[in-house]
């Protein structure tokens, strides 16, 4: 379609040469929720050459208020977000190579995905994963763009290895979760504003307009009409273990990985087995039905419910235990059912 990107190429900082660069680049998006679905749609419509998306969750009704790729049918089908995103994105732009992965963005998986990637967009909901993204980006010299939002608040920062401070420089340690979508809610415009900041920076990087890349940490509160831009050059730490003179990439080590995670904004614990050996979902469905569970499923997962207990089991052995934030209780349920 010769006119597909005509309005984008009319923008002088992109032009035809920039469009050719965009169409040759590979973008990796971590997370397919509010930020991830929006980032993925913008990148797909912009004509990026290859888009890889990884997400561990599935579509629920509460997602529809702000996660723009999904439909009520996706909720009814309990489709994994990565699969639902891929289905929708392919109808938007068939020229883009879409790779959707259903699973956890562990350090091992991120290292596996890093080859050939030109840019990473952070669309996750937890700092453990963000710090792993940060270390992977430093190790493999891949630019990445941090983004987050909750309530009416959002923020973004662009990390260029060897040039800007990294997230570890800014935070030093993984912060304890404060306000979440569960405790503070979230409005759609805050999501869209964070997406706008991330994707604008993404386009600058993809067309290699490095002078235009924002060097400041941006935060905003749309409800209180506040906008802050803080210069971060002095925050770069020569002794940083992620990007300093002698990097050790601490957030890629096994001791910094958890096997249980309370999902952001939800009474849900994810249990991740040490090894992803795969699960026979048909066999498991039969076993659970025999125990009295009401079981529904699709080729990607099964959902089981009995009384107050509800959980979702994926093919790779991961499980989402709903209705609790208690890690010990979630582990007990998982071990009782799966051994």
Coordinates of C-alpha atoms in Angstrom, one line a residue:
X1 CA 0.0 0.0 0.0
X2 CA 2.0 2.9 -1.3
X3 CA 0.2 5.6 0.6
X4 CA 0.0 3.7 3.9
X5 CA 2.7 5.8 5.7
X6 CA 2.3 9.0 3.6
X7 CA 1.3 11.1 6.6
X8 CA 4.2 9.8 8.6
X9 CA 6.8 10.4 5.9
X10 CA 5.5 13.9 5.4
X11 CA 6.8 14.6 8.9
X12 CA 10.3 15.9 8.1
X13 CA 12.2 14.3 11.0
X14 CA 11.0 10.9 9.6
X15 CA 10.6 11.2 5.9
X16 CA 11.1 8.3 3.5
X17 CA 14.5 7.5 4.8
X18 CA 13.3 7.3 8.3
X19 CA 10.3 5.1 7.3
X20 CA 12.8 2.7 5.7
X21 CA 14.7 2.5 8.9
X22 CA 11.5 1.9 10.9
X23 CA 10.5 -0.9 8.6
X24 CA 13.9 -2.6 9.1
X25 CA 13.8 -2.5 12.9
X26 CA 12.8 -5.1 15.6
X27 CA 11.0 -3.9 18.7
X28 CA 10.5 -6.1 21.8
X29 CA 7.6 -5.2 24.1
X30 CA 7.5 -6.7 27.6
X31 CA 3.9 -6.9 28.7
X32 CA 0.7 -6.7 26.8
X33 CA -1.5 -4.9 29.3
X34 CA -2.5 -1.2 29.2
X35 CA 0.9 0.2 28.1
X36 CA 1.8 -2.9 26.1
X37 CA -1.3 -3.1 24.0
X38 CA -1.1 0.7 23.2
X39 CA 2.6 0.6 22.5
X40 CA 2.1 -2.4 20.3
X41 CA -0.7 -0.8 18.3
X42 CA 1.3 2.4 17.7
X43 CA 4.4 0.4 16.6
X44 CA 2.3 -1.7 14.3
X45 CA 0.6 1.2 12.7
X46 CA 3.9 3.0 12.3
X47 CA 5.2 0.0 10.2
X48 CA 8.0 -1.4 12.4
X49 CA 9.6 -4.4 10.6
X50 CA 9.2 -6.9 13.5
X51 CA 7.3 -6.8 16.7
X52 CA 7.8 -9.3 19.5
X53 CA 5.4 -9.3 22.5
X54 CA 5.7 -11.4 25.6
X55 CA 3.0 -11.5 28.4
X56 CA 2.1 -13.9 31.1
X57 CA -1.5 -13.0 31.7
X58 CA -4.9 -13.5 30.0
X59 CA -7.7 -11.0 29.2
X60 CA -10.3 -10.2 31.9
X61 CA -13.3 -7.9 32.0
X62 CA -11.5 -5.2 34.1
X63 CA -8.9 -4.9 31.4
X64 CA -11.3 -3.5 28.8
X65 CA -11.5 -0.1 30.3
X66 CA -7.9 0.8 29.3
X67 CA -6.3 -2.0 27.3
X68 CA -7.2 -1.0 23.8
X69 CA -6.6 -4.2 21.7
X70 CA -9.0 -6.5 23.6
X71 CA -12.7 -7.2 23.2
X72 CA -15.5 -8.8 25.3
X73 CA -15.1 -12.0 23.2
X74 CA -11.4 -12.2 24.3
X75 CA -12.7 -12.1 27.9
X76 CA -15.2 -14.8 27.2
X77 CA -12.6 -17.0 25.6
X78 CA -10.1 -16.2 28.3
X79 CA -7.5 -15.6 25.7
X80 CA -3.9 -15.0 26.8
X81 CA -3.1 -11.3 26.2
X82 CA -0.2 -12.1 23.8
X83 CA -2.5 -14.3 21.7
X84 CA -5.3 -11.8 21.6
X85 CA -2.9 -8.9 20.8
X86 CA -1.4 -10.9 17.9
X87 CA -4.8 -11.7 16.5
X88 CA -5.8 -8.0 16.6
X89 CA -2.5 -6.6 15.4
X90 CA -2.4 -8.8 12.3
X91 CA -5.7 -7.3 11.2
X92 CA -4.2 -3.8 11.6
X93 CA -1.0 -4.2 9.5
X94 CA -0.2 -7.4 7.7
X95 CA 3.2 -6.0 6.7
X96 CA 4.5 -6.2 10.2
X97 CA 6.0 -9.5 11.5
X98 CA 4.3 -10.2 14.8
X99 CA 5.7 -12.7 17.3
X100 CA 3.6 -13.3 20.3
X101 CA 4.9 -15.3 23.3
X102 CA 2.8 -16.5 26.2
X103 CA 5.0 -16.7 29.3
X104 CA 7.1 -14.9 31.9
X105 CA 9.8 -12.4 30.9
X106 CA 12.5 -14.1 33.1
X107 CA 16.1 -13.0 32.7
X108 CA 16.8 -16.3 30.8
X109 CA 13.9 -15.6 28.4
X110 CA 14.9 -11.9 28.0
X111 CA 18.5 -13.0 27.1
X112 CA 17.1 -15.4 24.5
X113 CA 14.9 -12.7 23.0
X114 CA 17.5 -9.9 23.0
X115 CA 19.3 -11.1 19.8
X116 CA 18.6 -8.8 16.9
X117 CA 16.4 -6.4 18.9
X118 CA 16.8 -2.7 18.2
X119 CA 14.6 -1.3 21.0
X120 CA 12.8 -2.6 24.2
X121 CA 9.6 -1.0 25.4
X122 CA 8.8 -1.6 29.1
X123 CA 5.1 -2.3 29.5
X124 CA 5.3 -4.5 32.6
X125 CA 3.8 -4.0 36.0
X126 CA 6.6 -4.8 38.4
X127 CA 10.1 -3.7 39.2
X128 CA 11.6 -7.1 39.3
X129 CA 11.0 -7.5 35.6
X130 CA 12.0 -3.9 34.9
X131 CA 15.4 -4.3 36.7
X132 CA 16.0 -7.5 34.6
X133 CA 15.1 -5.5 31.4
X134 CA 17.6 -2.8 32.6
X135 CA 20.4 -5.3 33.0
X136 CA 19.7 -7.1 29.7
X137 CA 19.6 -3.8 27.9
X138 CA 23.0 -2.8 29.4
X139 CA 24.5 -6.2 28.7
X140 CA 23.5 -6.3 25.1
X141 CA 23.6 -2.5 24.4
X142 CA 19.9 -2.2 23.5
X143 CA 18.1 1.1 24.1
X144 CA 14.9 0.7 26.2
X145 CA 12.1 3.0 27.4
X146 CA 10.7 2.8 30.9
X147 CA 7.0 3.6 31.4
X148 CA 4.5 3.4 34.2
X149 CA 1.1 4.7 35.2
X150 CA -1.4 4.5 38.0
X151 CA -4.5 6.6 39.0
X152 CA -4.0 9.8 37.0
X153 CA -0.2 9.7 37.3
X154 CA 2.4 8.4 34.8
X155 CA 6.1 8.6 34.0
X156 CA 8.7 7.7 31.4
X157 CA 12.5 7.6 31.0
X158 CA 14.6 6.6 28.0
X159 CA 17.7 4.6 28.7
X160 CA 20.6 4.6 26.2
X161 CA 23.4 2.2 27.2
X162 CA 26.7 4.0 27.6
X163 CA 25.0 7.4 27.3
X164 CA 22.3 7.9 29.9
X165 CA 22.0 6.7 33.5
X166 CA 20.3 3.4 33.8
X167 CA 17.3 2.5 36.0
X168 CA 19.6 1.1 38.6
X169 CA 21.4 4.4 38.8
X170 CA 18.1 6.1 39.4
X171 CA 16.6 3.7 41.9
X172 CA 19.6 1.9 43.4
X173 CA 17.3 -0.8 44.9
X174 CA 14.0 -2.2 43.8
X175 CA 11.3 0.0 45.4
X176 CA 8.5 -1.5 47.5
X177 CA 5.2 -1.3 45.6
X178 CA 3.1 1.6 46.8
X179 CA 0.0 2.7 45.0
X180 CA -1.3 0.2 42.5
X181 CA -4.3 0.0 40.0
X182 CA -6.0 -2.0 42.7
X183 CA -5.6 0.6 45.5
X184 CA -5.6 3.8 43.5
X185 CA -7.4 2.8 40.3
X186 CA -6.4 4.2 36.9
X187 CA -8.0 6.3 34.2
X188 CA -7.5 5.7 30.5
X189 CA -6.0 9.2 29.7
X190 CA -3.1 8.5 32.0
X191 CA -2.4 5.3 30.1
X192 CA -2.6 7.1 26.8
X193 CA -0.2 9.9 27.9
X194 CA 2.4 7.4 29.1
X195 CA 2.1 5.5 25.8
X196 CA 2.5 8.8 23.9
X197 CA 5.7 9.6 25.7
X198 CA 7.1 6.1 25.2
X199 CA 6.2 5.8 21.5
X200 CA 7.4 9.3 20.6
X201 CA 10.8 8.3 22.0
X202 CA 10.6 5.0 20.3
X203 CA 10.1 6.6 16.9
X204 CA 13.1 8.9 17.5
X205 CA 15.3 5.9 18.3
X206 CA 14.0 3.8 15.4
X207 CA 14.9 6.6 12.9
X208 CA 18.2 7.2 14.7
X209 CA 17.5 10.8 15.5
X210 CA 19.6 10.6 18.7
X211 CA 19.8 14.3 19.2
X212 CA 16.0 14.5 19.6
X213 CA 15.9 11.7 22.2
X214 CA 14.7 13.2 25.5
X215 CA 17.3 13.1 28.3
X216 CA 15.0 13.9 31.1
X217 CA 12.8 11.9 33.4
X218 CA 9.2 12.9 32.8
X219 CA 6.3 12.5 35.2
X220 CA 2.7 13.9 35.1
X221 CA -0.5 14.0 36.9
X222 CA -3.4 14.7 34.5
X223 CA -6.0 15.2 37.3
X224 CA -3.9 17.8 39.2
X225 CA -2.6 19.4 36.0
X226 CA 1.0 18.7 36.9
X227 CA 3.9 18.0 34.6
X228 CA 7.6 17.6 35.6
X229 CA 10.7 17.1 33.6
X230 CA 13.9 16.4 35.5
X231 CA 17.4 16.2 33.9
X232 CA 19.2 13.0 34.9
X233 CA 22.7 13.3 33.4
X234 CA 24.3 13.7 36.8
X235 CA 22.6 10.6 38.1
X236 CA 24.8 8.3 36.1
X237 CA 26.9 6.3 38.5
X238 CA 30.4 5.0 37.5
X239 CA 30.1 2.4 40.2
X240 CA 26.6 1.2 39.2
X241 CA 26.6 -2.6 39.0
X242 CA 24.3 -2.5 36.0
X243 CA 25.9 0.1 33.8
X244 CA 29.1 1.3 35.6
X245 CA 32.8 0.7 34.8
X246 CA 32.7 -2.9 36.2
X247 CA 29.1 -4.2 35.5
X248 CA 27.9 -7.4 37.2
X249 CA 24.3 -7.3 36.0
X250 CA 22.9 -8.2 39.5
X251 CA 19.3 -8.6 38.4
X252 CA 20.1 -11.4 36.0
X253 CA 21.3 -13.7 38.8
X254 CA 19.1 -16.5 40.2
X255 CA 19.1 -15.2 43.7
X256 CA 17.3 -12.1 42.5
X257 CA 14.5 -14.0 40.8
X258 CA 11.4 -15.0 42.7
X259 CA 9.3 -18.0 41.8
X260 CA 6.1 -16.5 43.3
X261 CA 4.8 -13.0 42.4
X262 CA 1.8 -11.1 43.6
X263 CA 0.4 -9.5 40.4
X264 CA 0.1 -5.8 40.4
X265 CA -3.4 -4.5 41.3
X266 CA -4.9 -7.9 41.8
X267 CA -5.6 -10.6 44.5
X268 CA -3.6 -13.0 42.4
X269 CA -0.3 -14.9 42.9
X270 CA 1.6 -16.3 40.0
X271 CA 3.5 -19.5 40.7
X272 CA 6.3 -20.2 38.3
X273 CA 8.0 -23.7 38.4
X274 CA 11.8 -23.9 38.4
X275 CA 11.7 -25.6 35.0
X276 CA 9.2 -25.1 32.2
X277 CA 8.6 -28.8 31.2
X278 CA 5.1 -28.3 30.0
X279 CA 1.7 -29.6 31.2
X280 CA -0.8 -31.9 29.5
X281 CA -3.8 -29.6 29.8
X282 CA -6.3 -32.3 28.7
X283 CA -5.0 -34.7 31.4
X284 CA -5.0 -32.0 34.0
X285 CA -8.6 -31.0 33.1
X286 CA -9.8 -34.5 33.6
X287 CA -8.0 -34.8 37.0
X288 CA -9.5 -31.5 38.1
X289 CA -13.0 -32.4 37.0
X290 CA -12.7 -35.6 39.0
X291 CA -11.9 -33.5 42.0
X292 CA -15.1 -31.5 41.5
X293 CA -13.7 -28.4 39.8
X294 CA -15.6 -26.6 37.1
X295 CA -13.1 -26.5 34.3
X296 CA -13.0 -24.4 31.1
X297 CA -10.1 -24.1 28.7
X298 CA -8.6 -23.3 25.3
X299 CA -5.4 -24.4 23.5
X300 CA -3.3 -22.1 25.7
X301 CA -4.7 -22.6 29.3
X302 CA -7.4 -24.0 31.5
X303 CA -9.4 -22.3 34.2
X304 CA -10.6 -24.2 37.2
X305 CA -13.0 -23.1 39.9
X306 CA -14.7 -24.6 43.0
X307 CA -16.3 -22.7 45.8
X308 CA -13.9 -19.8 46.5
X309 CA -10.9 -21.4 44.8
X310 CA -10.1 -20.3 41.3
X311 CA -6.9 -20.7 39.3
X312 CA -5.6 -20.7 35.8
X313 CA -2.9 -23.1 34.5
X314 CA -0.8 -22.4 31.5
X315 CA 1.0 -25.0 29.2
X316 CA 4.4 -24.0 30.6
X317 CA 3.3 -25.0 34.2
X318 CA 2.7 -21.5 35.4
X319 CA -0.4 -20.9 37.4
X320 CA -2.3 -17.9 38.5
X321 CA -3.9 -18.5 41.9
X322 CA -6.8 -16.0 42.3
X323 CA -8.4 -14.7 45.4
X324 CA -5.3 -14.3 47.5
X325 CA -2.1 -12.3 48.0
X326 CA -0.7 -14.9 50.4
X327 CA 2.3 -16.5 48.8
X328 CA 2.3 -19.5 51.2
X329 CA -1.4 -20.2 50.6
X330 CA -0.9 -19.9 46.8
X331 CA 2.0 -22.3 46.9
X332 CA 0.0 -24.7 49.0
X333 CA -2.8 -24.7 46.5
X334 CA -0.4 -25.2 43.6
X335 CA 1.5 -28.0 45.3
X336 CA -1.7 -29.8 46.3
X337 CA -3.0 -29.8 42.7
X338 CA 0.2 -30.1 40.7
X339 CA 2.7 -31.7 43.0

